[in-house]
Amino acid sequence: MKSLPELLEEVKVRVVPTEREKEKVLTKVEKVRLRLERAFSKLPYPVEVLLQGSVAKDTWLKGEMDVDIFVRFSPELDKEEIASMTLSTVKKLFGERRCVERYAEHPFVTVRLLEMNVDVVPCYRSEKGEWKSATDRTPYHTDFVLSKLSKEEKNEARLIKRFAKGIGVYGAEIKVGGFSGLLCELMAHHFGSFLKMAEAMARLRLPLLIDPMKYYEGREDEARDAFGTGFIVVDPIDRKRNVAAAVTQTKLNEMVVASAAFLNGPSIRFFFPKVKDLSLGQLKRKILAEKRQLLAIQIPKIEAPPDILWGQLYSARDKVLTIMKNGDFDVMRIAAWTDEKRISLIVMELGTTILPHLKLKTGPPVTSPHTLRYLDLYAGGGAAAGPWIQEDRLFILARRRYTEAATYLKKAIKEYVKAGAIPSLVAKELESGAKILVGGEIPASLKGKDAGAFLSGFIDGRPEWMRSVWAESVRKKRT
Amino acid sequence: MKSLPELLEEVKVRVVPTEREKEKVLTKVEKVRLRLERAFSKLPYPVEVLLQGSVAKDTWLKGEMDVDIFVRFSPELDKEEIASMTLSTVKKLFGERRCVERYAEHPFVTVRLLEMNVDVVPCYRSEKGEWKSATDRTPYHTDFVLSKLSKEEKNEARLIKRFAKGIGVYGAEIKVGGFSGLLCELMAHHFGSFLKMAEAMARLRLPLLIDPMKYYEGREDEARDAFGTGFIVVDPIDRKRNVAAAVTQTKLNEMVVASAAFLNGPSIRFFFPKVKDLSLGQLKRKILAEKRQLLAIQIPKIEAPPDILWGQLYSARDKVLTIMKNGDFDVMRIAAWTDEKRISLIVMELGTTILPHLKLKTGPPVTSPHTLRYLDLYAGGGAAAGPWIQEDRLFILARRRYTEAATYLKKAIKEYVKAGAIPSLVAKELESGAKILVGGEIPASLKGKDAGAFLSGFIDGRPEWMRSVWAESVRKKRT
């Protein structure tokens, strides 16, 4: 077995580009930047075209490079103007065919070039603290990382990023709710190394306050007043912002558990998980053999930028959870997923998809003014059994209107959509093309590797890293 | 429709004996008392043979007379002595064949004579406050009722008793946990009439303190310190005793609800309920048609005096409830019953008698020291699904060991009996002859009208008075 330092060295070899590789990347990227700079210089406004993101910060993962080029406008222009100028200039330069219009806080363009994807993002030349758009901070962040992080820390940031990716907690987008690239870099700077970060996470007790610029030194209470008592990483260029704000409790705790598990039994699989997903056919057989009580809503194509789509999908998932609970269904777990193109899924596993016919219904306290009306309603035999008096209350056994989860969900969704209680984009599709599927119908109705991988992961229940690490350790024990 | 006064008059005619009837009863009873007095006078101790109970107090219900004759001994004798002397003297006088030995706090004898049953009860000639046995208070109670209750109040006490009997809350014995005869008499004295009692009960708010001798006047706090904050009726001949102590919350509230219902729609059926029980065959068909999720334990003959038997049976019922809850079974209702001879039953209605195969199991909090051990246990695939991390905890789906209520209960009862956690008499029978029955098996395995009536009542769920009153009101509406 490899020692821990050997293991980390092996990961480093896989994530830190060599000097030669770095040079090659930077040369190529600079060419693209120059082409963009030339194109944007024709606009009637002074703009800067800046290399940003992990390539600029020297923290990108070997072979996983996404290039960010920011176009910085005067704060006097309005958001729509800078967005449309960016889109039209980029499209004109590279041809519409290569460009995908995308959206975070405001629109940006992804250009698909031969060897890389380049995001071209408009922003403002804002003074610190006078942010006009969320992307205005990025150039300052780049400066911070470049000037404050040592070369070693940048490479440790690469390890942290790879670990976060491996355990599925990388990315601040709504889909993930995890650790952004900047957050990984700030953690590398704060803890000094991946290993120290993992040790700190493994024994994490909230609140945790990381404050690179010591804005709140000696005034930690002030930070807690501003950010609450969770996981707080004060933005080094904006004392009012928590860089870790997007990290959900679940993702933070996945980091905690994975860190503890890694330290207890280091494995390359935390960084590079390998899982064998079941095929849709295998999934169907497994669901039927184990009588898994699954229920799914399959929703057709929803047209929206990813953050909007995932946001609405997660919110719909939470509504569905409420709906099912209101119908007395015991939802043991629920998840939502979309390929961002053709299909969205909300899948849940219930205690049972078929409820008993009768349920205990608590009536009024005996001393309530409603007692006589309650008797008038039920004492003549209107209930399946009762009313009876037990201690200080009346009770009946009532007949359920809906015993089948699928039937109930169909009806309840209609009512919720009608009442406007489900996010609009999902609601639209629910009304028209959505299908409700039970058990073995779910894999039978899915297509494609991605959907299969999602369902396989859901049925297994474990995060990928856990499946991968433990499969590895079982394999090792056997040999 | 009859007016309320007409209705109460009708009840009075049925429960108050005429003067002629009273005379006849008293003459007959006095003859029995004299025979007993003569027999007991042969003992080497001075004893008094006293007529007690409702006949002595002029509060018995026409045609439902049970005669109590107390034999009062010197407090110097011990309990076993006075019990055995009473038993042997009575048996010698009336012949063993007519005598049934019974047991409350100490043994007494029921003698079956031609026109009446006579309980012959030994007690002590105790001074007030120096009670040697619980029955010593009875002669003082009789004196109190005779001297303090007007003739009218005695007849109102008869109405209250009949109402309490009609709605199933009459009797302080463990089987019922309801209103004793003395309690009904004291309520008649306190409220002045059945109607005023019903009005007070219908709007009952606890604590309620009734204190005929005004022991606690101006010091009600003291009474609450002594008796708690429930339904308190201070014994007029013993300020330390709550005559209503045996009344359970459920029985008190049945009185509350029945009183409110009576005032809202007076009916003779509250006093004299008539119900049509389903036959065992009908019950079986109903259970199957409605998929009622019933489970029963049928226990053979248990040899014990009624209060002991019912006490152990109720305690076993509560244990069974705990057992079922521990096995995740949703017990919607549970009841116990015995014919006091051949059979005892614990019957329950479940949400479902068959649980799903999988259950959600909450694991340790992620920051717990047990997290790594938990992963070692389950992360290799030991659970049906998971572990996964949700918010601050680990979870798995586990396979249930027992999904069938009957199988589970059989196993659990064995363990509980082994651990000595079930009352001894019931445990003995559970170990040997008890049967666990599901659904339609229950009526199929029962015999006799009483068992059928109990099961019919359980399946219906309503108290008898409710079934009777509402059947009546439905009948009236139809005609």
mmCIF file of C-alpha atoms in Angstrom, chain A residues 373-383 386-387 396, chain B residues 460 462 465-467 469-471 474:
data_model
loop_
_atom_site.group_PDB
_atom_site.id
_atom_site.type_symbol
_atom_site.label_atom_id
_atom_site.label_comp_id
_atom_site.label_asym_id
_atom_site.label_seq_id
_atom_site.Cartn_x
_atom_site.Cartn_y
_atom_site.Cartn_z
ATOM 1 C CA ARG A 373 -70.929 18.839 15.710
ATOM 2 C CA TYR A 374 -68.305 16.108 15.484
ATOM 3 C CA LEU A 375 -70.763 13.615 16.962
ATOM 4 C CA ASP A 376 -73.445 14.730 14.529
ATOM 5 C CA LEU A 377 -71.014 14.100 11.698
ATOM 6 C CA TYR A 378 -69.745 10.711 12.761
ATOM 7 C CA ALA A 379 -71.755 9.124 15.580
ATOM 8 C CA GLY A 380 -74.421 7.913 13.148
ATOM 9 C CA GLY A 381 -71.906 5.592 11.504
ATOM 10 C CA GLY A 382 -70.167 7.995 9.090
ATOM 11 C CA ALA A 383 -66.708 6.805 10.071
ATOM 12 C CA GLY A 386 -65.774 5.195 16.115
ATOM 13 C CA PRO A 387 -65.998 7.902 17.318
ATOM 14 C CA ILE A 396 -62.334 7.899 14.499
ATOM 15 C CA ASP B 460 -67.750 -0.680 15.537
ATOM 16 C CA ARG B 462 -68.328 3.567 19.246
ATOM 17 C CA TRP B 465 -74.632 4.431 24.204
ATOM 18 C CA MET B 466 -73.504 6.216 21.065
ATOM 19 C CA ARG B 467 -74.449 3.316 18.823
ATOM 20 C CA VAL B 469 -78.670 6.773 20.696
ATOM 21 C CA TRP B 470 -77.708 7.421 17.086
ATOM 22 C CA ALA B 471 -79.404 4.280 15.808
ATOM 23 C CA VAL B 474 -81.632 7.655 12.596
#
